[in-house]
XYZ file of N, CA and C in Angstrom:
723
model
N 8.312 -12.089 -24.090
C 8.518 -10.715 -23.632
C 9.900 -10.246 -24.051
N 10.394 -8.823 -24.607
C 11.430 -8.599 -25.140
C 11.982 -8.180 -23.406
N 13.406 -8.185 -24.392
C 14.478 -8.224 -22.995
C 14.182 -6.609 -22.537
N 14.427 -6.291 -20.985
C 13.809 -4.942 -20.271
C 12.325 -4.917 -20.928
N 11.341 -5.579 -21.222
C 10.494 -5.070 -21.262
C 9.944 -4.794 -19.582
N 9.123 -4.374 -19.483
C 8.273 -4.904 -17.751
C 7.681 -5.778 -17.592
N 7.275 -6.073 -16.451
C 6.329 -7.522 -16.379
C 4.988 -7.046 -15.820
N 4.434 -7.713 -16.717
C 2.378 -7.133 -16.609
C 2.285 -7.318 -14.981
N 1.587 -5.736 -14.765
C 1.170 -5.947 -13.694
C -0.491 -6.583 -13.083
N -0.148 -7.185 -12.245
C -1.965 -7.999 -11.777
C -2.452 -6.996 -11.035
N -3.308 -7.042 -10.675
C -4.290 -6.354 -9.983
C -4.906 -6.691 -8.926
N -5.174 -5.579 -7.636
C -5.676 -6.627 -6.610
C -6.710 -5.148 -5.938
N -7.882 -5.451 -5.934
C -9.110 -4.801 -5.281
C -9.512 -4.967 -4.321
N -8.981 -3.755 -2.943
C -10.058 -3.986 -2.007
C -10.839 -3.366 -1.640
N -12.191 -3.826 -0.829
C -13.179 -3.067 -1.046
C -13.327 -2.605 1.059
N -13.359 -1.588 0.822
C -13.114 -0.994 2.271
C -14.353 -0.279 2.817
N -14.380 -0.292 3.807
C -15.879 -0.300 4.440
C -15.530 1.025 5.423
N -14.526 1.007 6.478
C -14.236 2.513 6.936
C -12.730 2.350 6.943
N -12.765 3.938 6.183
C -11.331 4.586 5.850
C -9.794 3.823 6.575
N -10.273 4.042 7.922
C -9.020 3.495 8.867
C -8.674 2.162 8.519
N -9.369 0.827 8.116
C -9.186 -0.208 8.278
C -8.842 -0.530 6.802
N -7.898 -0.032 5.947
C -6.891 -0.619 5.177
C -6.348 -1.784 5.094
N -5.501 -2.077 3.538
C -4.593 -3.085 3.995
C -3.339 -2.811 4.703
N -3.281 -2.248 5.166
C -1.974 -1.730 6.151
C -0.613 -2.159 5.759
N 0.036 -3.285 6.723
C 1.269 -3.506 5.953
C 1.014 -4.164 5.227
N -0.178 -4.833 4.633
C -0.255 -5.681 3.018
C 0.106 -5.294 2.352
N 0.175 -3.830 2.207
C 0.068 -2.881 0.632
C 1.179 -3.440 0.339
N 2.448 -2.964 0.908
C 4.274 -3.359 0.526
C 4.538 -4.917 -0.271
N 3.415 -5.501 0.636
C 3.358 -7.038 0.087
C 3.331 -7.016 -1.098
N 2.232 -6.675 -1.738
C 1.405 -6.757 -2.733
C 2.167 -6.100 -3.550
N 2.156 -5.045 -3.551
C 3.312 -4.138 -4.930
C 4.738 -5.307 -4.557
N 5.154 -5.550 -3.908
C 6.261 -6.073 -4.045
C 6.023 -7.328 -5.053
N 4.948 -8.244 -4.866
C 4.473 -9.211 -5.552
C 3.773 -9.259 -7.280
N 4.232 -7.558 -7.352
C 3.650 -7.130 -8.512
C 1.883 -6.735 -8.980
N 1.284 -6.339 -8.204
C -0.256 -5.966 -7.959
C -0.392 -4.328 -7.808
N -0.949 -4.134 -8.444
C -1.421 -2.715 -8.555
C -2.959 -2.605 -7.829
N -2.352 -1.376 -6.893
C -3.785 -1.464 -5.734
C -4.355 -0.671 -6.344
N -5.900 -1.041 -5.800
C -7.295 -0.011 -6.305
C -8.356 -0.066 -4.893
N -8.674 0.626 -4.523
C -9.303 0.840 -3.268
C -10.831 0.926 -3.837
N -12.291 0.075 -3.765
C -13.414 0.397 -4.007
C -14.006 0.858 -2.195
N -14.065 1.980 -1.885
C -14.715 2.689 -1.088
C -16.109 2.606 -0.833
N -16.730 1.678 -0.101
C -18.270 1.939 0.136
C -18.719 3.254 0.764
N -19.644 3.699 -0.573
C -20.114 4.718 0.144
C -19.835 6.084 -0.814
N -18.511 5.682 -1.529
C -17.917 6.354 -2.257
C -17.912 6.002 -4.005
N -17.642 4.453 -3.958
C -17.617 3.544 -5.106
C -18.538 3.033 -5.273
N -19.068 2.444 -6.244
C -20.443 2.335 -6.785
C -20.106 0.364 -6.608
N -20.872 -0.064 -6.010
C -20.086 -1.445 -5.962
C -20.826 -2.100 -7.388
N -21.342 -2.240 -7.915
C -21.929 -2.212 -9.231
C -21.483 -2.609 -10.270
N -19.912 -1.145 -10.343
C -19.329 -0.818 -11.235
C -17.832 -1.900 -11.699
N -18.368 -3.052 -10.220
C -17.080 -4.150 -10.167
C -17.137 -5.274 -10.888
N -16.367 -5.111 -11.764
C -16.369 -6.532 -12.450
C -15.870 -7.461 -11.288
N -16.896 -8.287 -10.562
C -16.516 -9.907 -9.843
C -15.271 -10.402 -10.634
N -15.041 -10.702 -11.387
C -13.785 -11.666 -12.014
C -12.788 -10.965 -12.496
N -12.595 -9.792 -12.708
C -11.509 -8.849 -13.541
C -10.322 -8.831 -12.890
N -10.348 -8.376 -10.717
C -9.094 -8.177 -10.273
C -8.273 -10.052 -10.390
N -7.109 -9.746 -9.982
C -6.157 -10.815 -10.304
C -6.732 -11.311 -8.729
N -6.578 -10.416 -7.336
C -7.126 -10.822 -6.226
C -7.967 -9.567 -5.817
N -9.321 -10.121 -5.268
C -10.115 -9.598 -4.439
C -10.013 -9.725 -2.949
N -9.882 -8.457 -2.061
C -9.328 -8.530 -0.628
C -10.611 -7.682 -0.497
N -11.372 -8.228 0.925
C -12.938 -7.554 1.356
C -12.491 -7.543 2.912
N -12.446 -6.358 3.135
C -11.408 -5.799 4.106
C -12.462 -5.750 5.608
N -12.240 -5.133 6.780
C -13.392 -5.084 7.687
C -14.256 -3.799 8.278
N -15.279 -4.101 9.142
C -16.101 -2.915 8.987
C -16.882 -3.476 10.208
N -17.555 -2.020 10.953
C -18.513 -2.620 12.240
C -19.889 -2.575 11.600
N -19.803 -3.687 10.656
C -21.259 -3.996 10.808
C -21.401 -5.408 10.745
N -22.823 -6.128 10.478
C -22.660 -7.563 10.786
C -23.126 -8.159 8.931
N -23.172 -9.238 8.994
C -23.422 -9.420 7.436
C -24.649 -9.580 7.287
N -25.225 -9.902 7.924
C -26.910 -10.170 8.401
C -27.922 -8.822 8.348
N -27.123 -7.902 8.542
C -27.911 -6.306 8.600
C -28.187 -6.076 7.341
N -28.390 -6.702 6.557
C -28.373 -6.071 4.689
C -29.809 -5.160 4.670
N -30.775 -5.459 5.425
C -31.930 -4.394 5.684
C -31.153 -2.858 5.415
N -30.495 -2.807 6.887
C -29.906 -1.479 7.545
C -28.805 -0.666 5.926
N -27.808 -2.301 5.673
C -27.043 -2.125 4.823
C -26.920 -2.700 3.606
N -27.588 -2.145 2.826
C -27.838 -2.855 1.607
C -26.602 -2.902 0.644
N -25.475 -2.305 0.975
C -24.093 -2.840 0.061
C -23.843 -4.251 0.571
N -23.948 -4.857 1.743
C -23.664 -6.256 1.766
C -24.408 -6.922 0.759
N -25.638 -6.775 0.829
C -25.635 -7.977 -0.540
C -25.243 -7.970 -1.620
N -24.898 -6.895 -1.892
C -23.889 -6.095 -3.053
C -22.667 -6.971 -3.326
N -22.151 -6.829 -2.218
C -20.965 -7.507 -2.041
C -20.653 -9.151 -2.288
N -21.893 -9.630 -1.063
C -22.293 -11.250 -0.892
C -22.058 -11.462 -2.611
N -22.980 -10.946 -3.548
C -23.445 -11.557 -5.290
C -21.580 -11.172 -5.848
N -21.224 -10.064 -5.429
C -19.832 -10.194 -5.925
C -19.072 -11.458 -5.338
N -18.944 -11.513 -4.432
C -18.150 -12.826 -4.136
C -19.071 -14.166 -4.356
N -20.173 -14.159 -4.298
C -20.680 -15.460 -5.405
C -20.303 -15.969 -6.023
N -20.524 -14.562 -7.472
C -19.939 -14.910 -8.715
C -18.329 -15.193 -8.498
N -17.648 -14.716 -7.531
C -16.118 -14.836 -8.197
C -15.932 -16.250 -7.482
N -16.610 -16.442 -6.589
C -16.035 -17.965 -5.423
C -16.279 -19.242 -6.488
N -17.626 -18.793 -7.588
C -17.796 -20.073 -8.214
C -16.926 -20.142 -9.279
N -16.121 -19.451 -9.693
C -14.960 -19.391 -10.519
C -13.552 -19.723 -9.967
N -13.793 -19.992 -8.603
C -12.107 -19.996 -8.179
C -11.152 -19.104 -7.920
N -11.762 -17.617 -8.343
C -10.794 -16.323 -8.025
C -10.261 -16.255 -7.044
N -9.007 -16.170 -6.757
C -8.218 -15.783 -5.398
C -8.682 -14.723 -4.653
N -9.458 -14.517 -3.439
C -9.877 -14.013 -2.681
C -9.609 -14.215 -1.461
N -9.539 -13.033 -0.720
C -9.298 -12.660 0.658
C -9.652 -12.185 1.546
N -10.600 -12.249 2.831
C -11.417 -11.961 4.051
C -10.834 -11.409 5.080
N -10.638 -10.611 5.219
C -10.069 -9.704 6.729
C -11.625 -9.481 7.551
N -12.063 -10.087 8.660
C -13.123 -9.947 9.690
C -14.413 -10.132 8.734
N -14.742 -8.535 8.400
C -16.143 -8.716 8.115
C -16.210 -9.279 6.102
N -14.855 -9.305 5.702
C -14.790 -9.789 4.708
C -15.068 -11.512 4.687
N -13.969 -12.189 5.550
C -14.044 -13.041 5.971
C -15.592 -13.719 5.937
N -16.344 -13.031 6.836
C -17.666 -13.175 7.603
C -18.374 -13.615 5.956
N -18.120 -12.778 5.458
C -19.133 -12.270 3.573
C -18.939 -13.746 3.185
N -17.084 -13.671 3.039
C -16.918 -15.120 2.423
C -17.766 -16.082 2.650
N -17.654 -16.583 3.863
C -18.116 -17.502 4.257
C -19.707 -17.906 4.166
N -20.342 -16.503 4.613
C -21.921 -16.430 4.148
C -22.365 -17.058 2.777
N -21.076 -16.028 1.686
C -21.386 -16.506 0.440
C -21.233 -17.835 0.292
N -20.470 -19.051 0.824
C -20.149 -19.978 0.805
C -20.927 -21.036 1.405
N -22.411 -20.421 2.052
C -23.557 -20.759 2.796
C -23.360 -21.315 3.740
N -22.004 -20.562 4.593
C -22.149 -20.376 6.049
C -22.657 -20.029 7.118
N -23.053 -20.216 8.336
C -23.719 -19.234 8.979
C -22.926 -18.275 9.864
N -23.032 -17.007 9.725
C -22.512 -15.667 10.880
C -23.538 -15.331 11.355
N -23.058 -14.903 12.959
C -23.889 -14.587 13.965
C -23.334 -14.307 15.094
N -23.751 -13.653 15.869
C -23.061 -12.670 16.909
C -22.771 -13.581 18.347
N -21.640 -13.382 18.818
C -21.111 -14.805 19.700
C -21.240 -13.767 20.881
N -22.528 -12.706 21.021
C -22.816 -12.760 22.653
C -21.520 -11.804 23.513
N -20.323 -11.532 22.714
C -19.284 -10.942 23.754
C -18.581 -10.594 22.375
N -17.783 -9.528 22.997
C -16.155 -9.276 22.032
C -15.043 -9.650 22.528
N -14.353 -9.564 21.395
C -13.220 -10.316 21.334
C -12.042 -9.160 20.699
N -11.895 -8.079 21.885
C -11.139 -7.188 21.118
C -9.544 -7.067 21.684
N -8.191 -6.815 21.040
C -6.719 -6.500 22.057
C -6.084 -7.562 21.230
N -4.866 -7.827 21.466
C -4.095 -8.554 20.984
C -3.793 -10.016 21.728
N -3.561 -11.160 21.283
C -3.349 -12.261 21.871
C -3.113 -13.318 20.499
N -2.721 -14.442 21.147
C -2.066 -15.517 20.108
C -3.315 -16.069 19.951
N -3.038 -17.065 18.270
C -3.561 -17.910 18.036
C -3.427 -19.019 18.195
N -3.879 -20.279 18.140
C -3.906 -21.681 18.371
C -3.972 -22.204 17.071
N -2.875 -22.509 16.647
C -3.035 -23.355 15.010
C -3.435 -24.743 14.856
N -4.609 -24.797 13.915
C -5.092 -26.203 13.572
C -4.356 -27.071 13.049
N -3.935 -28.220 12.723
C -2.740 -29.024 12.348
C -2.893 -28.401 10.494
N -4.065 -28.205 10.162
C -4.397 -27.905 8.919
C -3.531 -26.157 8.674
N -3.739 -24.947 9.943
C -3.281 -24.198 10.028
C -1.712 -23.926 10.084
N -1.175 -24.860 10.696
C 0.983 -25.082 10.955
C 1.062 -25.394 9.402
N 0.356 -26.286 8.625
C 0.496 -26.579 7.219
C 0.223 -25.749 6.483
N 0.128 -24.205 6.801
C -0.767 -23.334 5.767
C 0.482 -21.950 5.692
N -0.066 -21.578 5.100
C 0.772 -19.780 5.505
C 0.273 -19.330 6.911
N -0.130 -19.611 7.629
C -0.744 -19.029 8.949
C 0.601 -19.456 9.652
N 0.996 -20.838 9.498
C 2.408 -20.629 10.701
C 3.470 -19.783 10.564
N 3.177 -18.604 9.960
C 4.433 -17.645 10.137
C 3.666 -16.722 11.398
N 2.306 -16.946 11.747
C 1.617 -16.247 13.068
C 1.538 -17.285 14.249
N 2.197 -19.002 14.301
C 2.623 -19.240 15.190
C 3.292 -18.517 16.568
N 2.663 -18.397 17.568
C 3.676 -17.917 18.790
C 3.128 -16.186 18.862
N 2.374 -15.497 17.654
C 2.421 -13.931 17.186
C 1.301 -13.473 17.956
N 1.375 -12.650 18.894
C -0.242 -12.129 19.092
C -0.445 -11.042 17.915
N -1.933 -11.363 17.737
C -2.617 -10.625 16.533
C -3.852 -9.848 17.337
N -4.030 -8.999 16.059
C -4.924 -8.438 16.555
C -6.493 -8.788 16.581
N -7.690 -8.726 17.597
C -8.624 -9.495 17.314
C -9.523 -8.242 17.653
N -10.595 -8.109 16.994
C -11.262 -7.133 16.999
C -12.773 -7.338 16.493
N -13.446 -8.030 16.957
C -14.747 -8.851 16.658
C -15.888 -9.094 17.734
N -17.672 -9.312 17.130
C -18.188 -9.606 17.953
C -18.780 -10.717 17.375
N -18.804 -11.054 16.094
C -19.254 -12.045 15.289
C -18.040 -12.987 15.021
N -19.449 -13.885 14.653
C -18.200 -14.964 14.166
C -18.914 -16.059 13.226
N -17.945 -16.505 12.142
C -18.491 -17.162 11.081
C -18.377 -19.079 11.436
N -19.112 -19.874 10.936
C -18.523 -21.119 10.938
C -18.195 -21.621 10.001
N -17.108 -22.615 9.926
C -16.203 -23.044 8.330
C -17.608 -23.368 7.537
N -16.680 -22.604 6.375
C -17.825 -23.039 4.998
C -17.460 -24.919 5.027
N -18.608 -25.056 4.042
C -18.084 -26.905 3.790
C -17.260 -26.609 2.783
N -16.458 -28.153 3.062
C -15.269 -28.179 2.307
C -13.718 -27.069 2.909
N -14.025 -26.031 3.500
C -13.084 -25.640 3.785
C -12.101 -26.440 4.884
N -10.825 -25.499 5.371
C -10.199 -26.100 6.474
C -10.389 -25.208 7.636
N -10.371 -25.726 8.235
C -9.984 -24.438 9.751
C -9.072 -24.489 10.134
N -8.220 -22.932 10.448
C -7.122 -23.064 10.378
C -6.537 -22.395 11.884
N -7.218 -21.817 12.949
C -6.646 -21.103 13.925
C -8.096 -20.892 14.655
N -8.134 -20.919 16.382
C -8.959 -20.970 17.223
C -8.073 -19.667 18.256
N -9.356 -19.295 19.034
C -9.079 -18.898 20.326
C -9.794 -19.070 21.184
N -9.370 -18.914 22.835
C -10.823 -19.177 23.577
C -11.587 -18.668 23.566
N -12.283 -17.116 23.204
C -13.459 -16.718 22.742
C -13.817 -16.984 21.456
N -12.897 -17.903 20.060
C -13.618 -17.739 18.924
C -13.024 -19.126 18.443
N -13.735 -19.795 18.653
C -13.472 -21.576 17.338
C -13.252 -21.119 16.571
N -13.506 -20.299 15.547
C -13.839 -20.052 13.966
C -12.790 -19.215 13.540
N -10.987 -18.659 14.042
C -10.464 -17.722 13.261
C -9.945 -17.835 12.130
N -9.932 -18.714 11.075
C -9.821 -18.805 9.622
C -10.049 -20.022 9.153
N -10.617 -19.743 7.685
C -10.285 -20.782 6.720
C -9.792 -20.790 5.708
N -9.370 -21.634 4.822
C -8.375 -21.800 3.418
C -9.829 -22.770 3.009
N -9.794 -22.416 1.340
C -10.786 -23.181 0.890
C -9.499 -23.568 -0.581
N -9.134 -24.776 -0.822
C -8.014 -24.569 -1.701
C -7.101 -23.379 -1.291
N -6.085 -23.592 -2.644
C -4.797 -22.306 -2.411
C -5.583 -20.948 -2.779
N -6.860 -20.851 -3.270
C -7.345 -19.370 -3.595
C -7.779 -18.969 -2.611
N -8.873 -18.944 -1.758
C -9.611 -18.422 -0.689
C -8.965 -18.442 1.089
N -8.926 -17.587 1.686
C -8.085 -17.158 2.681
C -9.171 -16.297 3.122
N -9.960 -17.214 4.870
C -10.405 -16.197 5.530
C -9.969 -16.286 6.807
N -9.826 -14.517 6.968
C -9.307 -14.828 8.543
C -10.285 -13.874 9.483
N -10.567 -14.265 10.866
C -11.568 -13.611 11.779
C -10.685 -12.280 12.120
N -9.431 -12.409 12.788
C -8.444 -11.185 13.311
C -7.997 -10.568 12.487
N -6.732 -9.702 12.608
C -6.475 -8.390 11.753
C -4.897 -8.627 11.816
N -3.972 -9.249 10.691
C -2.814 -9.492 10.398
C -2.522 -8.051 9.874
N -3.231 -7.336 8.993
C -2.868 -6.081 8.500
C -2.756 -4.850 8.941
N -3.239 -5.252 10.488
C -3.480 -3.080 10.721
C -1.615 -3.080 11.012
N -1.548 -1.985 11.110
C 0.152 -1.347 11.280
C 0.476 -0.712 12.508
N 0.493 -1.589 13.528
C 0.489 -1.451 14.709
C 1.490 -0.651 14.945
N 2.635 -0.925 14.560
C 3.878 -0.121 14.425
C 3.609 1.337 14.310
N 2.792 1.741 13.225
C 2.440 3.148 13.747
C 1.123 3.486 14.476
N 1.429 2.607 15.417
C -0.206 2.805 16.333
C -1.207 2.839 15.823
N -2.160 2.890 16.550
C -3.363 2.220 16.392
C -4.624 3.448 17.039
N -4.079 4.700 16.981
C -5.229 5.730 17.189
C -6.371 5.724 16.601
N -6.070 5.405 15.029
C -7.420 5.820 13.876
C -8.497 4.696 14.183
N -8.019 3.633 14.623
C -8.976 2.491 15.214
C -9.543 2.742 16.881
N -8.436 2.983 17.555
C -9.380 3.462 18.642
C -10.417 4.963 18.815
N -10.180 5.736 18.117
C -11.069 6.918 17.768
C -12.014 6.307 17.209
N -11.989 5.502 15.780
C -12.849 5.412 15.226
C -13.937 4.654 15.724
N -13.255 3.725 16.766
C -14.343 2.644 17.323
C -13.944 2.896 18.891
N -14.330 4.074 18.789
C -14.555 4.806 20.925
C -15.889 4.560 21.485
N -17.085 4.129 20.481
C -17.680 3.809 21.346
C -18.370 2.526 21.512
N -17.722 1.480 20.503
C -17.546 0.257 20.766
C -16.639 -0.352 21.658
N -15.408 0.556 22.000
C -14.692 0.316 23.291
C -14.871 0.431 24.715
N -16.005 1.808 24.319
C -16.817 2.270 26.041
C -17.825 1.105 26.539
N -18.191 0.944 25.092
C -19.182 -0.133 25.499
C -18.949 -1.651 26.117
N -17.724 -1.759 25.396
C -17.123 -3.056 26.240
C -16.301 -2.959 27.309
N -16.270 -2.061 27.560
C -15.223 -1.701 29.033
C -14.208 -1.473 28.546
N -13.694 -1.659 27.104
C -11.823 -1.874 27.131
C -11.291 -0.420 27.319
N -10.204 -0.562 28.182
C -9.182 0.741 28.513
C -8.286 0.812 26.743
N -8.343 2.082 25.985
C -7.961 2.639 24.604
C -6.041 2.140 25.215
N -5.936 2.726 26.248
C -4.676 2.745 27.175
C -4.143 1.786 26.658
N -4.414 0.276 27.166
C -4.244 -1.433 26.540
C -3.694 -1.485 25.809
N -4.685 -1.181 24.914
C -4.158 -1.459 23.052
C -3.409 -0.581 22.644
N -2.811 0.569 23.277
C -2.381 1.475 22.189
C -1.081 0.640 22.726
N -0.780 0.476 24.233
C 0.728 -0.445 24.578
C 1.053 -1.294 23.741
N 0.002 -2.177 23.657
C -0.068 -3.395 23.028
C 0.097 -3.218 21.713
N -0.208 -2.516 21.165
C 0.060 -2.282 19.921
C 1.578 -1.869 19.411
N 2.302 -0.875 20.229
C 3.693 -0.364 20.438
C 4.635 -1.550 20.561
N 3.879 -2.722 21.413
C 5.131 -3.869 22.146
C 4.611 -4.838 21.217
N 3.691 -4.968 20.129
C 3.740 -6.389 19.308
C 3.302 -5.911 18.034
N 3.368 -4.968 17.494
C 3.593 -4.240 16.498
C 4.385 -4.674 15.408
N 6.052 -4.643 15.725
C 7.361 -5.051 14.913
C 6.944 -6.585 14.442
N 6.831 -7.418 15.789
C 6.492 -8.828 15.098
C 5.513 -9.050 14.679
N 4.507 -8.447 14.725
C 2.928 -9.006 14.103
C 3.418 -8.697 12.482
N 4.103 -7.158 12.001
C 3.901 -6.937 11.173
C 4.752 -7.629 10.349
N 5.912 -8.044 11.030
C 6.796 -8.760 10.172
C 6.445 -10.419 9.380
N 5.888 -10.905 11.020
C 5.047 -12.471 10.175
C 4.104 -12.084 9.642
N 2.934 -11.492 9.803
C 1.843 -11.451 8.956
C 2.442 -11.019 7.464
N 3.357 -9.909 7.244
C 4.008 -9.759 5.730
C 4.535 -11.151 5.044
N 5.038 -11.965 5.845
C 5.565 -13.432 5.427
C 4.740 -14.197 4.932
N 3.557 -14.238 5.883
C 2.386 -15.657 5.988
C 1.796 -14.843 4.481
N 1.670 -13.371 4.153
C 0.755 -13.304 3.074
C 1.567 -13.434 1.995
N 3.057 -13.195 2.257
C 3.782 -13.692 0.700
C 3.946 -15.228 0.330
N 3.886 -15.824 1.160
C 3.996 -17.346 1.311
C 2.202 -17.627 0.493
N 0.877 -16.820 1.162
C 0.160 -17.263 0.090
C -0.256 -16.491 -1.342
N 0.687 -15.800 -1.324
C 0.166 -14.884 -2.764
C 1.075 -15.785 -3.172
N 2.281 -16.433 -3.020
C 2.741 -17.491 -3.978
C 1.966 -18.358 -4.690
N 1.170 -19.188 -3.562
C 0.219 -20.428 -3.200
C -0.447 -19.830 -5.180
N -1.226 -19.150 -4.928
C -2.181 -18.370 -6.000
C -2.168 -18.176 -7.003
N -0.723 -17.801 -7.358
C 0.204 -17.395 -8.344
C -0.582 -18.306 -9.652
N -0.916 -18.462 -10.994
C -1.265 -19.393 -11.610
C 0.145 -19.897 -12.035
């Protein structure tokens, strides 16, 4: 490379299911790490039109539906054959909830609905496999958990973080694959309205007071967002070829 030239930028695709649920503070990550974002929009984007292997990382972000509904929602299997093809190649990929969920399916896991939610902020419990991973920068952190499903480790993976409503909150499959059940990315810091509007009547339905979380969100906000920015630069290193 000549001297001042720039340095090629990678690419990183995520595919977003409703508007609100972004990569939130990831984005900063990611451009900082040199990745040029591209947002594929279901609903909007033709999932089709995705080359499986082209982005540098694939991030499959979350959404209230289950992975099992492909009747109702026929972009999941859309999705599932995209992460197929890229999982049997090794592509660095990334699961936020219902991404997560995909992963793992694709990985011929089983997801299925654990009977209750699991929504508000609270800590995780790190697996000895998890303190060894990028996840211990969410040691001690309440995160956000926002789920009624839940996946079980693909084989071969690790498990990396539990809670008492959910055994299953992530796995690492090698340094490429990163799934997590909770939400390291929303931006609590600037509250958390577009999620409680958007999901008002998944909240009525579970009893939760909007009140809760919006506190909760205000008082663990600064630190969620600060380790979760760490734990994901620590594994976009991991990835790095």
């Amino acid at each position: 490379m000549a001297k001042g030239a720039p340095a090629t930028l990678k690419t990183a695709v995520a595919i977003r299911h409703v508007h609100f649920e972004d990569l939130g503070t990831f984005e900063t990550v990611l451009t900082a790490a040199g990745y040029r974002l591209h947002y594929y929009d279901v609903g909007l984007h033709e999932l089709w039109t995705l080359d499986p292997l082209l982005p540098d990382l694939l991030v499959v972000l979350g959404g209230p539906v289950g992975v099992y509904e492909t009747d109702a929602y026929p972009f999941l299997a859309d999705e599932k054959r995209i992460l197929e093809a890229r999982l049997a190649e090794g592509r660095p990929t990334l699961g936020i909830c219902l991404g997560a969920q995909l992963i793992a399916a694709a990985l011929g896991a089983d997801v299925a609905p654990t009977g209750r939610k699991e929504i508000g902020f609270s800590e995780l419990t790190l697996t000895d496999a998890g303190r060894a991973s990028p996840l211990r920068h969410l040691q001690g952190v309440a995160v956000l958990h926002w789920h009624g499903d839940a996946f079980q480790i693909p084989d071969g993976a690790a498990s990396l973080a539990t809670t008492p409503l959910c055994a299953t909150q992530g796995f690492a499959l090698g340094a490429h694959v990163l799934g997590l059940q909770f939400h390291p990315e929303v931006d609590a810091c600037a509250g958390i309205e577009r999620w409680l509007v958007g999901h008002a009547s998944e909240l009525a339905g579970a009893g939760i007071d909007p009140n809760v979380l919006r506190e909760d969100a205000a008082g663990f906000g600064p630190t969620l967002r600060d380790a979760a920015r760490r734990m994901l630069t620590e594994w976009l290193q991991g990835v790095r070829p």
